[in-house]
Amino acid sequence: MSLDFGHAPTHISHCTYLLLQNLMCTANVDIYTHYWADAQLNAFPDFSVNHKCHDFDAIWRWQEENSVDVDEFAAIRKPHDAAARVMSHRFKELFGWYDSNPDDGSDSGIIG
């Protein structure tokens, strides 16, 4: 699989937005207690409480065991009767898909 780094800024922006969306949708709303520290005039937050860590190695193993092979995924094609979401004009142009998928030139698409 080759990477075209010409699309890197868009790809990075997309991935960063997904990370932001994940943080916003699963934000930690735990209450942080505070304690007095000898070098602080104000109370200092105790960040060592209320943590529920996940076993990242277990998550990674699950992903490795259950993910679809990249080549198999790339070979999947949309069924003829499947509804398609509209990509923005800019997204189509960026990836070179506009010529085969013309639109009205607006960026009102759901994707991109």
mmCIF file of C-alpha atoms in Angstrom:
data_model
loop_
_atom_site.group_PDB
_atom_site.id
_atom_site.type_symbol
_atom_site.label_atom_id
_atom_site.label_comp_id
_atom_site.label_asym_id
_atom_site.label_seq_id
_atom_site.Cartn_x
_atom_site.Cartn_y
_atom_site.Cartn_z
ATOM 1 C CA MET A 1 0.000 0.000 0.000
ATOM 2 C CA SER A 2 1.513 3.323 -1.014
ATOM 3 C CA LEU A 3 0.808 6.604 0.714
ATOM 4 C CA ASP A 4 0.334 9.885 -1.115
ATOM 5 C CA PHE A 5 1.614 12.524 1.294
ATOM 6 C CA GLY A 6 -0.025 15.234 -0.819
ATOM 7 C CA HIS A 7 -3.235 14.433 1.055
ATOM 8 C CA ALA A 8 -1.518 14.355 4.453
ATOM 9 C CA PRO A 9 -2.910 17.679 5.782
ATOM 10 C CA THR A 10 -6.485 16.650 4.999
ATOM 11 C CA HIS A 11 -5.946 13.182 6.426
ATOM 12 C CA ILE A 12 -4.342 14.584 9.587
ATOM 13 C CA SER A 13 -7.190 17.085 9.957
ATOM 14 C CA HIS A 14 -9.749 14.293 9.590
ATOM 15 C CA CYS A 15 -7.982 12.075 12.146
ATOM 16 C CA THR A 16 -7.555 14.969 14.575
ATOM 17 C CA TYR A 17 -11.271 15.733 14.294
ATOM 18 C CA LEU A 18 -12.106 12.092 15.061
ATOM 19 C CA LEU A 19 -9.879 12.234 18.154
ATOM 20 C CA LEU A 20 -11.592 15.474 19.217
ATOM 21 C CA GLN A 21 -15.007 13.919 18.641
ATOM 22 C CA ASN A 22 -14.009 10.918 20.752
ATOM 23 C CA LEU A 23 -12.803 13.180 23.578
ATOM 24 C CA MET A 24 -15.973 15.265 23.459
ATOM 25 C CA CYS A 25 -18.306 12.256 23.386
ATOM 26 C CA THR A 26 -16.525 10.303 26.116
ATOM 27 C CA ALA A 27 -15.246 13.186 28.204
ATOM 28 C CA ASN A 28 -14.237 12.430 31.764
ATOM 29 C CA VAL A 29 -16.614 14.228 34.106
ATOM 30 C CA ASP A 30 -15.128 12.827 37.303
ATOM 31 C CA ILE A 31 -14.782 15.243 40.181
ATOM 32 C CA TYR A 32 -11.194 16.030 41.060
ATOM 33 C CA THR A 33 -10.558 16.682 44.702
ATOM 34 C CA HIS A 34 -7.836 19.101 45.710
ATOM 35 C CA TYR A 35 -5.199 19.140 48.401
ATOM 36 C CA TRP A 36 -2.922 21.722 49.902
ATOM 37 C CA ALA A 37 0.657 21.586 48.687
ATOM 38 C CA ASP A 38 3.539 23.188 50.524
ATOM 39 C CA ALA A 39 4.675 25.261 47.523
ATOM 40 C CA GLN A 40 1.201 26.360 46.364
ATOM 41 C CA LEU A 41 -0.943 29.225 47.614
ATOM 42 C CA ASN A 42 -4.040 27.634 46.075
ATOM 43 C CA ALA A 43 -5.349 24.110 46.361
ATOM 44 C CA PHE A 44 -3.755 21.657 43.912
ATOM 45 C CA PRO A 45 -5.867 19.120 41.949
ATOM 46 C CA ASP A 46 -5.338 15.464 42.815
ATOM 47 C CA PHE A 47 -5.098 13.825 39.384
ATOM 48 C CA SER A 48 -4.349 10.402 40.854
ATOM 49 C CA VAL A 49 -7.963 9.563 41.716
ATOM 50 C CA ASN A 50 -10.946 8.167 39.788
ATOM 51 C CA HIS A 51 -8.955 6.625 36.972
ATOM 52 C CA LYS A 52 -10.249 3.584 35.171
ATOM 53 C CA CYS A 53 -7.567 2.602 32.734
ATOM 54 C CA HIS A 54 -8.178 0.180 29.904
ATOM 55 C CA ASP A 55 -5.780 -2.553 28.873
ATOM 56 C CA PHE A 56 -4.526 -1.042 25.626
ATOM 57 C CA ASP A 57 -2.579 -4.198 24.745
ATOM 58 C CA ALA A 58 -5.798 -6.227 25.010
ATOM 59 C CA ILE A 59 -7.627 -3.713 22.810
ATOM 60 C CA TRP A 60 -4.794 -3.842 20.278
ATOM 61 C CA ARG A 61 -4.816 -7.665 20.271
ATOM 62 C CA TRP A 62 -8.584 -7.682 19.732
ATOM 63 C CA GLN A 63 -8.207 -5.293 16.814
ATOM 64 C CA GLU A 64 -5.437 -7.414 15.291
ATOM 65 C CA GLU A 65 -7.513 -10.595 15.660
ATOM 66 C CA ASN A 66 -10.802 -9.118 14.390
ATOM 67 C CA SER A 67 -9.900 -6.517 11.795
ATOM 68 C CA VAL A 68 -10.567 -7.029 8.116
ATOM 69 C CA ASP A 69 -7.473 -7.457 5.962
ATOM 70 C CA VAL A 70 -6.645 -4.166 4.181
ATOM 71 C CA ASP A 71 -6.668 -5.760 0.724
ATOM 72 C CA GLU A 72 -9.963 -7.539 1.421
ATOM 73 C CA PHE A 73 -11.479 -4.256 2.615
ATOM 74 C CA ALA A 74 -10.238 -2.449 -0.501
ATOM 75 C CA ALA A 75 -11.906 -5.095 -2.679
ATOM 76 C CA ILE A 76 -15.381 -4.527 -1.172
ATOM 77 C CA ARG A 77 -17.696 -2.674 -3.575
ATOM 78 C CA LYS A 78 -20.981 -0.874 -2.938
ATOM 79 C CA PRO A 79 -24.022 -2.973 -3.862
ATOM 80 C CA HIS A 80 -26.108 -1.449 -6.669
ATOM 81 C CA ASP A 81 -29.115 -0.928 -4.393
ATOM 82 C CA ALA A 82 -27.183 0.625 -1.487
ATOM 83 C CA ALA A 83 -27.775 4.286 -0.616
ATOM 84 C CA ALA A 84 -24.660 6.451 -0.845
ATOM 85 C CA ARG A 85 -23.800 9.466 1.294
ATOM 86 C CA VAL A 86 -22.696 12.536 -0.634
ATOM 87 C CA MET A 87 -19.077 13.669 -0.434
ATOM 88 C CA SER A 88 -18.270 17.373 -0.587
ATOM 89 C CA HIS A 89 -17.031 18.805 -3.882
ATOM 90 C CA ARG A 90 -13.678 19.712 -2.312
ATOM 91 C CA PHE A 91 -13.191 16.182 -0.965
ATOM 92 C CA LYS A 92 -13.881 14.705 -4.409
ATOM 93 C CA GLU A 93 -11.456 17.115 -6.060
ATOM 94 C CA LEU A 94 -8.756 16.465 -3.479
ATOM 95 C CA PHE A 95 -8.831 12.717 -4.044
ATOM 96 C CA GLY A 96 -9.386 12.927 -7.798
ATOM 97 C CA TRP A 97 -12.899 11.496 -7.687
ATOM 98 C CA TYR A 98 -14.758 14.485 -9.137
ATOM 99 C CA ASP A 99 -14.412 13.495 -12.812
ATOM 100 C CA SER A 100 -16.195 10.193 -12.242
ATOM 101 C CA ASN A 101 -18.614 11.585 -9.612
ATOM 102 C CA PRO A 102 -19.705 15.096 -10.669
ATOM 103 C CA ASP A 103 -21.889 17.286 -8.466
ATOM 104 C CA ASP A 104 -23.215 20.841 -8.348
ATOM 105 C CA GLY A 105 -19.954 22.216 -6.924
ATOM 106 C CA SER A 106 -21.290 22.854 -3.424
ATOM 107 C CA ASP A 107 -19.573 21.688 -0.278
ATOM 108 C CA SER A 108 -22.810 20.646 1.397
ATOM 109 C CA GLY A 109 -21.935 16.953 1.295
ATOM 110 C CA ILE A 110 -22.025 14.898 4.465
ATOM 111 C CA ILE A 111 -18.491 13.539 4.000
ATOM 112 C CA GLY A 112 -15.464 15.824 3.888
#
